[in-house]
Amino acid sequence: MARALELARTAGEAGEVPVGAVVLSPEGTVLAEAANAREAERDPTAHAEIRALRAAGAALGDSHLDGCTLVVTLEPCTMCAGAIVLARVARLALGAWEPRTGACGSVRDVVRDTRANHQVEVRAGLRAQQSQELLTAFFTDRR
């Protein structure tokens, strides 16, 4: 989570919503990392989670990330949660909850929906205060 927070901080300094994500292999080594880049890439799908999942898939040479863990500073949205399920990520470790658009346990729970072909283990609240402080500071400065 420390690395994800660093990535989030850097994204915020670049004018992006401060979210960082890291994908760990089943053995715990870093496969990929990314930060939000929607503004820089002019791409509405350039969320940290999507970018990290893409990079991890490329690193593994596979679209399935069996046994991998995604660490992210903010609860993923519906788009990202769907991608996490489709990538067959084993575990999701998240920092702050997203009470408006979260899709991993707060507003909805896409990653643990038993109707899907894969469910993800979720661990929430890891360094949540630090994650929330980055977001609060970013949006306070923007308003």
Coordinates of C-alpha atoms in Angstrom, one line a residue:
M1 CA 0.0 0.0 0.0
A2 CA 2.9 2.3 0.6
R3 CA 3.8 2.2 -3.1
A4 CA 0.2 2.7 -4.1
L5 CA 0.1 5.8 -1.9
E6 CA 3.2 7.2 -3.5
L7 CA 1.7 6.7 -7.0
A8 CA -1.5 8.4 -5.8
R9 CA 0.4 11.4 -4.4
T10 CA 2.3 11.8 -7.7
A11 CA -1.0 11.6 -9.7
G12 CA -2.5 14.3 -7.5
E13 CA 0.5 16.5 -8.1
A14 CA 0.0 16.1 -11.8
G15 CA -3.7 17.1 -11.6
E16 CA -5.2 13.7 -11.6
V17 CA -7.5 12.3 -8.9
P18 CA -5.0 10.8 -6.5
V19 CA -5.4 7.0 -6.9
G20 CA -2.6 4.5 -7.1
A21 CA -2.7 0.8 -7.8
V22 CA -0.2 -2.1 -7.6
V23 CA -0.6 -5.7 -8.8
L24 CA 1.3 -8.3 -6.9
S25 CA 2.1 -11.8 -8.3
P26 CA 1.0 -14.8 -6.3
E27 CA 4.5 -14.8 -4.7
G28 CA 4.1 -11.2 -3.7
T29 CA 6.4 -9.5 -6.1
V30 CA 5.3 -6.3 -8.0
L31 CA 4.1 -7.2 -11.5
A32 CA 2.7 -3.7 -12.4
E33 CA 1.8 -0.4 -10.9
A34 CA -0.1 2.7 -12.2
A35 CA -1.8 5.9 -11.2
N36 CA -4.9 7.6 -12.5
A37 CA -4.1 9.2 -15.9
R38 CA -7.5 10.2 -17.3
E39 CA -6.5 13.8 -17.9
A40 CA -3.0 13.1 -19.3
E41 CA -4.3 10.3 -21.6
R42 CA -7.6 12.0 -22.3
D43 CA -9.1 8.6 -21.7
P44 CA -12.1 8.0 -19.4
T45 CA -11.0 4.4 -18.7
A46 CA -7.4 5.4 -17.6
H47 CA -8.1 4.6 -14.0
A48 CA -5.2 3.4 -11.9
E49 CA -6.7 -0.1 -11.6
I50 CA -7.4 -0.5 -15.3
R51 CA -3.9 0.7 -16.2
A52 CA -2.3 -1.6 -13.6
L53 CA -4.3 -4.6 -14.7
R54 CA -3.3 -4.0 -18.3
A55 CA 0.3 -3.8 -17.4
A56 CA 0.2 -6.9 -15.3
G57 CA -1.5 -8.9 -18.1
A58 CA 1.2 -7.8 -20.4
A59 CA 3.9 -8.7 -17.9
L60 CA 2.4 -12.2 -17.5
G61 CA 1.4 -12.6 -21.1
D62 CA -2.1 -13.6 -20.0
S63 CA -5.4 -11.8 -19.4
H64 CA -6.0 -13.9 -16.3
L65 CA -4.2 -12.8 -13.2
D66 CA -4.9 -16.0 -11.2
G67 CA -3.5 -15.8 -7.7
C68 CA -2.6 -12.1 -8.0
T69 CA -3.5 -9.3 -5.6
L70 CA -4.5 -5.8 -6.6
V71 CA -3.7 -3.1 -4.0
V72 CA -5.4 0.2 -4.6
T73 CA -5.8 3.4 -2.5
L74 CA -9.5 3.9 -3.2
E75 CA -12.4 1.4 -3.6
P76 CA -12.8 0.7 -7.3
C77 CA -15.8 1.9 -9.3
T78 CA -18.1 -0.4 -11.3
M79 CA -15.9 -0.4 -14.4
C80 CA -12.8 -1.3 -12.5
A81 CA -14.6 -3.9 -10.3
G82 CA -15.8 -5.6 -13.5
A83 CA -12.3 -5.6 -14.9
I84 CA -11.0 -7.1 -11.6
V85 CA -13.5 -9.9 -11.9
L86 CA -12.8 -10.5 -15.6
A87 CA -9.0 -10.6 -14.8
R88 CA -9.7 -13.2 -12.1
V89 CA -7.7 -11.3 -9.5
A90 CA -7.7 -13.4 -6.3
R91 CA -7.5 -10.6 -3.8
L92 CA -8.3 -6.9 -3.6
A93 CA -6.7 -4.7 -0.8
L94 CA -8.1 -1.3 -0.7
G95 CA -7.5 1.9 1.3
A96 CA -10.5 4.3 1.5
W97 CA -14.1 3.4 0.8
E98 CA -15.8 5.4 -2.0
P99 CA -19.3 6.1 -0.7
R100 CA -20.8 7.4 -3.9
T101 CA -19.5 5.1 -6.7
G102 CA -17.7 2.2 -4.9
A103 CA -18.4 -1.2 -6.3
C104 CA -16.5 -3.5 -3.9
G105 CA -18.7 -3.4 -0.9
S106 CA -19.9 0.1 -0.2
V107 CA -22.6 1.1 -2.8
R108 CA -22.6 -2.2 -4.6
D109 CA -20.4 -5.3 -4.5
V110 CA -19.5 -6.4 -8.1
V111 CA -16.4 -8.3 -7.0
R112 CA -18.2 -10.7 -4.6
D113 CA -21.4 -11.2 -6.6
T114 CA -22.1 -14.9 -6.6
R115 CA -23.8 -14.7 -10.0
A116 CA -20.4 -14.0 -11.6
N117 CA -18.0 -16.7 -12.6
H118 CA -15.3 -15.4 -10.2
Q119 CA -15.4 -13.8 -6.8
V120 CA -12.6 -11.7 -5.2
E121 CA -11.4 -11.7 -1.6
V122 CA -11.6 -8.1 -0.3
R123 CA -9.6 -6.6 2.5
A124 CA -10.5 -2.9 3.1
G125 CA -9.3 -0.1 5.2
L126 CA -5.5 -0.5 4.7
R127 CA -4.0 2.9 5.4
A128 CA -7.5 4.3 4.8
Q129 CA -6.8 7.6 6.6
Q130 CA -3.8 8.4 4.4
S131 CA -5.7 7.5 1.3
Q132 CA -8.7 9.7 2.3
E133 CA -6.4 12.6 3.3
L134 CA -4.9 12.6 -0.2
L135 CA -8.4 12.7 -1.8
T136 CA -9.7 15.3 0.6
A137 CA -6.7 17.6 0.0
F138 CA -7.0 17.2 -3.8
F139 CA -10.7 18.1 -3.9
T140 CA -10.4 20.9 -1.4
D141 CA -7.7 22.5 -3.6
R142 CA -9.8 22.1 -6.7
R143 CA -12.9 23.8 -5.2

